[in-house]
mmCIF file of C-alpha atoms in Angstrom:
data_model
loop_
_atom_site.group_PDB
_atom_site.id
_atom_site.type_symbol
_atom_site.label_atom_id
_atom_site.label_comp_id
_atom_site.label_asym_id
_atom_site.label_seq_id
_atom_site.Cartn_x
_atom_site.Cartn_y
_atom_site.Cartn_z
ATOM 1 C CA MET A 203 -31.855 -26.648 23.816
ATOM 2 C CA ASN A 204 -32.585 -26.770 20.138
ATOM 3 C CA THR A 205 -35.294 -28.940 18.923
ATOM 4 C CA ASP A 206 -32.996 -32.057 17.426
ATOM 5 C CA ASP A 207 -31.968 -32.167 21.251
ATOM 6 C CA LEU A 208 -35.764 -32.035 22.589
ATOM 7 C CA ASN A 209 -36.348 -34.818 20.043
ATOM 8 C CA PHE A 210 -33.578 -36.966 20.868
ATOM 9 C CA ALA A 211 -35.145 -36.808 24.971
ATOM 10 C CA TYR A 212 -38.961 -37.246 23.958
ATOM 11 C CA LYS A 213 -37.532 -41.117 21.320
ATOM 12 C CA VAL A 214 -34.890 -41.992 24.736
ATOM 13 C CA ARG A 215 -38.147 -41.050 27.343
ATOM 14 C CA HIS A 216 -40.322 -43.100 25.458
ATOM 15 C CA ALA A 217 -37.791 -46.074 24.992
ATOM 16 C CA LEU A 218 -37.717 -45.848 28.995
ATOM 17 C CA ASN A 219 -41.161 -45.564 28.883
ATOM 18 C CA GLU A 220 -42.167 -48.500 27.227
ATOM 19 C CA ARG A 221 -40.736 -51.211 29.764
ATOM 20 C CA LEU A 222 -40.934 -49.417 32.622
ATOM 21 C CA ASP A 223 -43.552 -52.512 33.777
ATOM 22 C CA GLU A 224 -41.173 -55.015 32.731
ATOM 23 C CA LEU A 225 -38.559 -53.779 35.153
ATOM 24 C CA PRO A 226 -38.277 -55.947 38.635
ATOM 25 C CA ALA A 227 -39.465 -53.755 41.438
ATOM 26 C CA SER A 228 -35.669 -53.385 43.164
ATOM 27 C CA THR A 229 -34.465 -51.550 40.026
ATOM 28 C CA THR A 230 -37.686 -49.504 40.064
ATOM 29 C CA ASP A 231 -37.331 -48.777 43.717
ATOM 30 C CA ARG A 232 -33.064 -47.907 42.966
ATOM 31 C CA LEU A 233 -34.221 -45.375 39.927
ATOM 32 C CA ALA A 234 -36.619 -43.759 42.082
ATOM 33 C CA GLN A 235 -34.060 -43.030 44.386
ATOM 34 C CA ALA A 236 -31.777 -41.768 42.237
ATOM 35 C CA ARG A 237 -34.264 -39.452 41.147
ATOM 36 C CA LYS A 238 -34.596 -37.795 44.418
ATOM 37 C CA MET A 239 -31.359 -37.484 44.635
ATOM 38 C CA ALA A 240 -31.273 -35.577 41.473
ATOM 39 C CA LEU A 241 -33.656 -33.370 42.008
ATOM 40 C CA ALA A 242 -32.439 -32.645 45.492
ATOM 41 C CA ARG A 243 -29.051 -31.716 43.856
ATOM 42 C CA LYS A 244 -30.912 -29.353 41.050
ATOM 43 C CA LYS A 245 -30.092 -25.954 41.419
ATOM 44 C CA ALA A 246 -33.253 -23.577 42.315
ATOM 45 C CA HIS A 247 -35.232 -22.558 39.458
ATOM 46 C CA VAL A 248 -34.455 -19.069 38.556
ATOM 47 C CA GLU A 249 -37.406 -16.843 37.212
ATOM 48 C CA VAL A 250 -36.358 -15.143 33.689
ATOM 49 C CA PRO A 251 -38.066 -11.461 33.747
ATOM 50 C CA LEU A 252 -40.610 -11.224 31.373
ATOM 51 C CA ALA A 253 -38.140 -8.124 29.371
ATOM 52 C CA VAL A 254 -35.794 -10.786 29.275
ATOM 53 C CA ARG A 255 -37.705 -13.472 27.726
ATOM 54 C CA VAL A 256 -39.204 -11.362 24.971
ATOM 55 C CA LEU A 257 -35.980 -10.179 24.110
ATOM 56 C CA LYS A 258 -35.346 -12.882 23.356
ATOM 57 C CA THR A 259 -37.963 -14.251 21.425
ATOM 58 C CA GLU A 260 -37.595 -11.475 19.518
ATOM 59 C CA LEU A 261 -34.212 -11.675 18.695
ATOM 60 C CA ALA A 262 -35.001 -15.373 17.900
ATOM 61 C CA SER A 263 -37.208 -14.596 15.555
ATOM 62 C CA ALA A 264 -34.692 -11.863 14.024
ATOM 63 C CA GLY A 265 -32.424 -14.454 13.346
ATOM 64 C CA GLY A 266 -31.896 -13.310 9.898
ATOM 65 C CA PHE A 267 -31.033 -10.322 10.406
ATOM 66 C CA MET A 268 -28.794 -11.020 13.533
ATOM 67 C CA SER A 269 -26.872 -13.398 11.091
ATOM 68 C CA GLN A 270 -25.634 -10.662 9.107
ATOM 69 C CA PHE A 271 -23.262 -8.735 11.975
ATOM 70 C CA ASN A 272 -21.946 -12.994 12.480
ATOM 71 C CA TRP A 273 -18.575 -11.437 10.479
ATOM 72 C CA LEU A 274 -18.287 -8.981 12.615
ATOM 73 C CA GLY A 275 -17.673 -11.703 15.048
ATOM 74 C CA ARG A 276 -15.280 -13.460 13.567
ATOM 75 C CA TRP A 277 -13.326 -9.839 12.504
ATOM 76 C CA GLY A 278 -13.202 -8.967 16.122
ATOM 77 C CA MET A 279 -10.566 -10.833 16.889
ATOM 78 C CA VAL A 280 -8.495 -10.680 13.776
ATOM 79 C CA VAL A 281 -8.539 -7.113 12.936
ATOM 80 C CA PRO A 282 -6.427 -6.201 16.917
ATOM 81 C CA ALA A 283 -4.339 -9.288 16.357
ATOM 82 C CA LEU A 284 -3.512 -7.860 13.040
ATOM 83 C CA ALA A 285 -2.957 -4.396 14.592
ATOM 84 C CA LEU A 286 -0.460 -5.336 17.047
ATOM 85 C CA VAL A 287 1.478 -7.301 15.342
ATOM 86 C CA VAL A 288 1.739 -4.550 12.546
ATOM 87 C CA GLY A 289 2.522 -2.387 15.120
ATOM 88 C CA MET A 290 5.264 -4.846 16.441
ATOM 89 C CA VAL A 291 7.099 -4.703 13.122
ATOM 90 C CA GLY A 292 6.666 -0.291 12.958
ATOM 91 C CA ILE A 293 8.250 -1.007 16.052
ATOM 92 C CA TYR A 294 11.272 -2.749 15.649
ATOM 93 C CA GLN A 295 11.702 -1.312 11.986
ATOM 94 C CA TYR A 296 11.995 1.998 13.919
ATOM 95 C CA GLU A 297 14.975 0.673 17.005
ATOM 96 C CA GLN A 298 16.882 -0.768 13.944
ATOM 97 C CA GLN A 299 17.150 2.672 11.743
ATOM 98 C CA GLU A 300 17.110 4.200 15.409
ATOM 99 C CA ARG A 301 20.124 1.528 15.758
ATOM 100 C CA ILE A 302 21.547 1.715 11.970
ATOM 101 C CA ALA A 303 21.848 5.896 12.659
ATOM 102 C CA ASP A 304 23.766 5.727 15.985
ATOM 103 C CA LEU A 305 26.080 3.261 14.356
ATOM 104 C CA ALA A 306 27.136 5.596 11.343
ATOM 105 C CA GLU A 307 26.475 8.499 13.742
ATOM 106 C CA ILE A 308 30.431 7.134 15.590
ATOM 107 C CA ASP A 309 31.739 5.558 12.013
ATOM 108 C CA ALA A 310 31.119 9.119 10.837
ATOM 109 C CA ALA A 311 33.064 10.571 14.175
ATOM 110 C CA VAL A 312 35.012 8.168 13.450
ATOM 111 C CA LEU A 313 36.782 8.588 10.142
ATOM 112 C CA SER A 314 36.575 12.354 10.663
ATOM 113 C CA ASP A 315 38.562 12.075 12.861
ATOM 114 C CA GLU A 316 36.720 14.867 15.082
ATOM 115 C CA LEU A 317 37.263 12.250 17.836
ATOM 116 C CA PRO A 318 40.648 12.607 20.723
ATOM 117 C CA LEU A 319 42.957 10.822 21.050
ATOM 118 C CA ASP A 320 42.603 9.335 23.556
ATOM 119 C CA ALA A 321 39.211 8.001 22.886
ATOM 120 C CA TYR A 322 41.257 5.340 21.227
ATOM 121 C CA LEU A 323 43.083 4.566 23.608
ATOM 122 C CA ASP A 324 39.747 3.817 26.118
ATOM 123 C CA HIS A 325 38.894 0.384 27.001
ATOM 124 C CA GLY A 326 35.685 1.669 27.673
ATOM 125 C CA PHE A 327 34.944 2.828 23.996
ATOM 126 C CA ASN A 328 36.980 -0.114 22.394
ATOM 127 C CA ALA A 329 34.794 -2.217 24.467
ATOM 128 C CA TYR A 330 31.647 -0.439 22.623
ATOM 129 C CA LEU A 331 32.844 -0.414 19.358
ATOM 130 C CA THR A 332 33.101 -4.254 19.287
ATOM 131 C CA GLN A 333 29.818 -4.783 21.234
ATOM 132 C CA SER A 334 27.975 -2.307 18.103
ATOM 133 C CA GLU A 335 29.146 -3.728 15.855
#
């Protein structure tokens, strides 16, 4: 919790404690019972090793140093996404060039009469030509 949260919690606790003596007994009993139930549900406290606490305080005191590297977090997602988009555009362009080269090869073969006459009579070849156009 940061200091603003702690200050707010202390203010709320103080405001609630001011009028505690004026509450009816039934209300205080219900509040005590609710507190006991909440404490029963609370997770067990886990002790943090000293090395972790020391490291955490050192990092908190070096906030100026760490804030210099905040831009790395922002760019850490942008750069790979940009590389992915550039790669996909490159693959698309490459595939289009390959398709154009294949069509040009077929056109050149048709125009130069290098295909046998049976190729023109083959319905599969005609379907291939219409599909590839």
